[in-house]
PDB file of C-alpha atoms in Angstrom:
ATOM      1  CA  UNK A   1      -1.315 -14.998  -4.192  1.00 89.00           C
ATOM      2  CA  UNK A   2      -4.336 -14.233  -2.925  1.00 94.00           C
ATOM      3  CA  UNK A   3      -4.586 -10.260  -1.027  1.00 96.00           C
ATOM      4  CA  UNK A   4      -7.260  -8.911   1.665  1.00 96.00           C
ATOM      5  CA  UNK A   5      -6.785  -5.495   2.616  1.00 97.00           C
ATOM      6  CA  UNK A   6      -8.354  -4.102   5.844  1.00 97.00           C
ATOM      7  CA  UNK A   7      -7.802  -0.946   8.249  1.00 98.00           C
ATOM      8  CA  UNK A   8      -9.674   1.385   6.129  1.00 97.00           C
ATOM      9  CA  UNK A   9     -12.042   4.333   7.998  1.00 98.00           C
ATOM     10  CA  UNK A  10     -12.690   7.497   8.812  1.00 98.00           C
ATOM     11  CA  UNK A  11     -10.701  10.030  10.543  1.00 98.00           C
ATOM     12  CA  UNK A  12      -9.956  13.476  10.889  1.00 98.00           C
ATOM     13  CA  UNK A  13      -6.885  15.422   9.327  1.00 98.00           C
ATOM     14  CA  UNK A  14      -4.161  15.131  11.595  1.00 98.00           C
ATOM     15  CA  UNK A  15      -5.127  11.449  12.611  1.00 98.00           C
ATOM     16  CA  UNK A  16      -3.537   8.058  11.527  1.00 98.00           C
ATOM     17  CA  UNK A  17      -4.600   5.026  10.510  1.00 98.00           C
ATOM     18  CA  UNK A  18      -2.797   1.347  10.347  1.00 98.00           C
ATOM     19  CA  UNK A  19      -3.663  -0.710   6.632  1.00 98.00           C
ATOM     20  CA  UNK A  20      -2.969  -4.542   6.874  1.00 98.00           C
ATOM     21  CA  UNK A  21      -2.939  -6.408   3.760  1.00 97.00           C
ATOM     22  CA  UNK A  22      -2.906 -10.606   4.647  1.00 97.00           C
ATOM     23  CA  UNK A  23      -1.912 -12.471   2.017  1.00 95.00           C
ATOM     24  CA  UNK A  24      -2.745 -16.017   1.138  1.00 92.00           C
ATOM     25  CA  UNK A  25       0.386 -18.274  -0.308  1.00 79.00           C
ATOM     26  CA  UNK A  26       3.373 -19.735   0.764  1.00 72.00           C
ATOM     27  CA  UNK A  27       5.826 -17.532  -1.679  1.00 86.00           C
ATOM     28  CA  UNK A  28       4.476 -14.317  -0.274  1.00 86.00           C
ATOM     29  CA  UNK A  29       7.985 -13.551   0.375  1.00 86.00           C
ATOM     30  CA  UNK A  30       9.475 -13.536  -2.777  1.00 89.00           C
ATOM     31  CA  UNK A  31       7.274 -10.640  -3.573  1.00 93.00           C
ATOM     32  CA  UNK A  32       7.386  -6.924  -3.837  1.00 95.00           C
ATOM     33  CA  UNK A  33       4.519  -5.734  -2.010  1.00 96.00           C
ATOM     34  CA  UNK A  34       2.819  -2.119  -2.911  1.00 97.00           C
ATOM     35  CA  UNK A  35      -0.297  -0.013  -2.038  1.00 98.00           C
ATOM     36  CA  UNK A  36      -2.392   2.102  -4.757  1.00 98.00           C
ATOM     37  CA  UNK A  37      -4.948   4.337  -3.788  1.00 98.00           C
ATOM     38  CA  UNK A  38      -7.798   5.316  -6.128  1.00 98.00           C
ATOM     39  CA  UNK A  39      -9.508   8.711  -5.005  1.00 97.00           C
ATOM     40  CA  UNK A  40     -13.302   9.881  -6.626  1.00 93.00           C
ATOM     41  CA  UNK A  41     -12.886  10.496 -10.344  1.00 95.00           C
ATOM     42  CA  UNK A  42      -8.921  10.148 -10.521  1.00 97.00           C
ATOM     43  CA  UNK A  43      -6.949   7.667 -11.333  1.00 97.00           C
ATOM     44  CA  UNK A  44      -5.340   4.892  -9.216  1.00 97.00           C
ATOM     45  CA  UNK A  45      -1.705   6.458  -8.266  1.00 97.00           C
ATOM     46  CA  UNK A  46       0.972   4.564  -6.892  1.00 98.00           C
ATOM     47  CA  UNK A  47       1.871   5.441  -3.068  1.00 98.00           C
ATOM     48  CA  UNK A  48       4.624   2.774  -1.505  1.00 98.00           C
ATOM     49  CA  UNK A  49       6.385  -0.153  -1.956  1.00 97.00           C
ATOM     50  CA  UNK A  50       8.432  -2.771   0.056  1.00 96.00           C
ATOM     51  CA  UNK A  51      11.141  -5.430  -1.306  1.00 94.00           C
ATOM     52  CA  UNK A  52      10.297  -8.467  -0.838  1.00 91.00           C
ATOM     53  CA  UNK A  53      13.119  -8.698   2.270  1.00 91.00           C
ATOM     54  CA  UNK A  54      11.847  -5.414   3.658  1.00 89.00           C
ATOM     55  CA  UNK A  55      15.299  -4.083   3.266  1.00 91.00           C
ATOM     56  CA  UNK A  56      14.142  -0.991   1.014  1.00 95.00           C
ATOM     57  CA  UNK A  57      10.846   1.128   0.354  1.00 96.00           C
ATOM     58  CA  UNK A  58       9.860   3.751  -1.799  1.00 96.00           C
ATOM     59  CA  UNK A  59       7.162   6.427  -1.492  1.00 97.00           C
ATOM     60  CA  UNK A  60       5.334   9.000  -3.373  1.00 97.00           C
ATOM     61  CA  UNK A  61       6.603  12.361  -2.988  1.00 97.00           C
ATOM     62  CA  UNK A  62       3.330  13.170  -1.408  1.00 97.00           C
ATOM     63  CA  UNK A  63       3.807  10.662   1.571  1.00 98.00           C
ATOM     64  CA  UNK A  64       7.139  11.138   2.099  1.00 98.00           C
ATOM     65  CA  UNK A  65       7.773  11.525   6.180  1.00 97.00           C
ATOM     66  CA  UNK A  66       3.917  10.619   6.964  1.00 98.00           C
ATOM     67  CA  UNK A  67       2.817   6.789   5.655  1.00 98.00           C
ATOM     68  CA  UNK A  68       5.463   3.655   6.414  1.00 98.00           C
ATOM     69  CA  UNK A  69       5.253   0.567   4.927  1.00 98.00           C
ATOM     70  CA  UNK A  70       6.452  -2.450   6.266  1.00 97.00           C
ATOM     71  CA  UNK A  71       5.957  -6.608   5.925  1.00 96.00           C
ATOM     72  CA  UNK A  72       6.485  -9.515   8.209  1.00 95.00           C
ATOM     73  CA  UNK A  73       7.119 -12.838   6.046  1.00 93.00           C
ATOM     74  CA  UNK A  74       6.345 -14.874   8.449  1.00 93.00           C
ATOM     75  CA  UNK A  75       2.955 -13.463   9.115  1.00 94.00           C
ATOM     76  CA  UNK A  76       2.551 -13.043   5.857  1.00 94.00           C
ATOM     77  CA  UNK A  77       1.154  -9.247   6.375  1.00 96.00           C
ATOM     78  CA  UNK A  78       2.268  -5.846   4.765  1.00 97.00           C
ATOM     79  CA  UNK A  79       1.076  -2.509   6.689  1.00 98.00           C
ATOM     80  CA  UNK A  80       0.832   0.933   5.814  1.00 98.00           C
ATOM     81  CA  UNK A  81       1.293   3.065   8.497  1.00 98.00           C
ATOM     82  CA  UNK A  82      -0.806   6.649   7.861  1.00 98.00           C
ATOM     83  CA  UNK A  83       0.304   9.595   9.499  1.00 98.00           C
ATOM     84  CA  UNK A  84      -0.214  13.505   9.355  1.00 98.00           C
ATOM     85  CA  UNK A  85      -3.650  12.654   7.355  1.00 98.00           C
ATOM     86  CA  UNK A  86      -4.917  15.126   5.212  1.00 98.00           C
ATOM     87  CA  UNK A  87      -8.099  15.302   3.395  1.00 97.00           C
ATOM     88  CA  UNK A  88      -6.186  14.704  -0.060  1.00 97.00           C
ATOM     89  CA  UNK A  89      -5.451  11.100   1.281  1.00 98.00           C
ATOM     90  CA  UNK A  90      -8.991  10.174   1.124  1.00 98.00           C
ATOM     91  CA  UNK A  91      -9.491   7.148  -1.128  1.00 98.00           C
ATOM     92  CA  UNK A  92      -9.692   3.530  -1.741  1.00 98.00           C
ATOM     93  CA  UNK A  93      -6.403   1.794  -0.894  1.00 98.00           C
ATOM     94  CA  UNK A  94      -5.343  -1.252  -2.411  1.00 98.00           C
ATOM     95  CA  UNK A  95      -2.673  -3.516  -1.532  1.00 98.00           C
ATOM     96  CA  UNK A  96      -0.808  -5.567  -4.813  1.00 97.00           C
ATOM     97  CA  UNK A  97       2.007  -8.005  -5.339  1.00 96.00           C
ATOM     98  CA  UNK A  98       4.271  -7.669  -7.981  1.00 95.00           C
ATOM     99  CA  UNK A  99       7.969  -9.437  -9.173  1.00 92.00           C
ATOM    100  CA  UNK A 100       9.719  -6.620 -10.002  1.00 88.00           C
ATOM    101  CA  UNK A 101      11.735  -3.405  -8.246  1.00 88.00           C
ATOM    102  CA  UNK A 102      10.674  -0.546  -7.956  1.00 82.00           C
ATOM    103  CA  UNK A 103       7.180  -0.929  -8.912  1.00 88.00           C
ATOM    104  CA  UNK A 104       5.872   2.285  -9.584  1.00 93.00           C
ATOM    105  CA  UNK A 105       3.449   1.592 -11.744  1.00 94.00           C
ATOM    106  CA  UNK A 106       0.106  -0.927 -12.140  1.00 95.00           C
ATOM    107  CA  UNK A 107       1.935  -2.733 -14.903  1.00 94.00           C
ATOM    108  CA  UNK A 108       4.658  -3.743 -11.912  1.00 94.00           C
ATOM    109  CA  UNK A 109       1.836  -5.430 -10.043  1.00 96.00           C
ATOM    110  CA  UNK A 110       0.407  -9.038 -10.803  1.00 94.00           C
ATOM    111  CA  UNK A 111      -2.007  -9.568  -8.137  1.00 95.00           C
ATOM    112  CA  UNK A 112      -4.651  -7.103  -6.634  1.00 97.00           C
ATOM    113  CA  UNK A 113      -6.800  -7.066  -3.227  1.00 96.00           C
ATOM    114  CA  UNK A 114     -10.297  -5.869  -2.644  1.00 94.00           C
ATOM    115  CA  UNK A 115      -9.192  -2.069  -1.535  1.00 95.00           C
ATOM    116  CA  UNK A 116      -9.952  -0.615   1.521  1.00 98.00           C
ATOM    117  CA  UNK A 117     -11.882   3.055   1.892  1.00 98.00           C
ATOM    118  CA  UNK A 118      -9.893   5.513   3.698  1.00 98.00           C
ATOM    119  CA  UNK A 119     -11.913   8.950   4.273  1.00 98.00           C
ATOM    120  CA  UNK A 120      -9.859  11.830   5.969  1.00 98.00           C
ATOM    121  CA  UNK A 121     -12.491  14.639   7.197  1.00 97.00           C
ATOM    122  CA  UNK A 122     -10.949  18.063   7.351  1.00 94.00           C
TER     123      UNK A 122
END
């Protein structure tokens, strides 16, 4: 499985922004999809995840009632809907696919996109 992550920017606190993550690979499906997010000089911390039927997620305590994920299988997509921004959300996101539930960790993950720069100005 190959991952591209886009939808990365710059916004103000308050604001919202829509990650896409298109993945390459016909058994996208049987995946669990997550996003990471790696801020300057801290390590990469798990933020959501998504069966691979969509049916349940799981968040970090810190998103909780602000970012959504989501996937369409037939598309082949998984978003990450970002709202409520605050300046603490500023990092690199990255989108991964993993085999196992819930994924809370790096281990959980097998394959890894590019990341995408979000930058949340207060």
């Amino acid at each position: 499985v190959q991952l591209q992550a886009s939808g990365g920017g710059l916004v103000q606190a308050g604001g919202s922004l829509r990650l896409s993550c298109a993945a390459s690979g016909r058994t996208f499906s049987s995946y669990t999809m997550g996003w990471f997010r790696q801020a300057p000089g801290k390590e990469r911390e798990f933020v959501a995840a998504v069966t691979w039927s969509g049916g349940r997620t799981y968040y970090v305590d810190s998103v909780k009632g602000r970012f959504t994920i989501s996937r369409d299988n037939a598309k082949n997509t998984v978003s990450l809907q970002m709202n409520s921004l605050k300046p603490e959300d500023t990092a690199v996101y990255y989108c991964a696919a993993g085999m196992t539930w819930p994924a809370t960790t790096q281990k959980g993950y097998d394959y890894w996109g590019q990341g995408t720069l979000v930058t949340v100005s207060s």
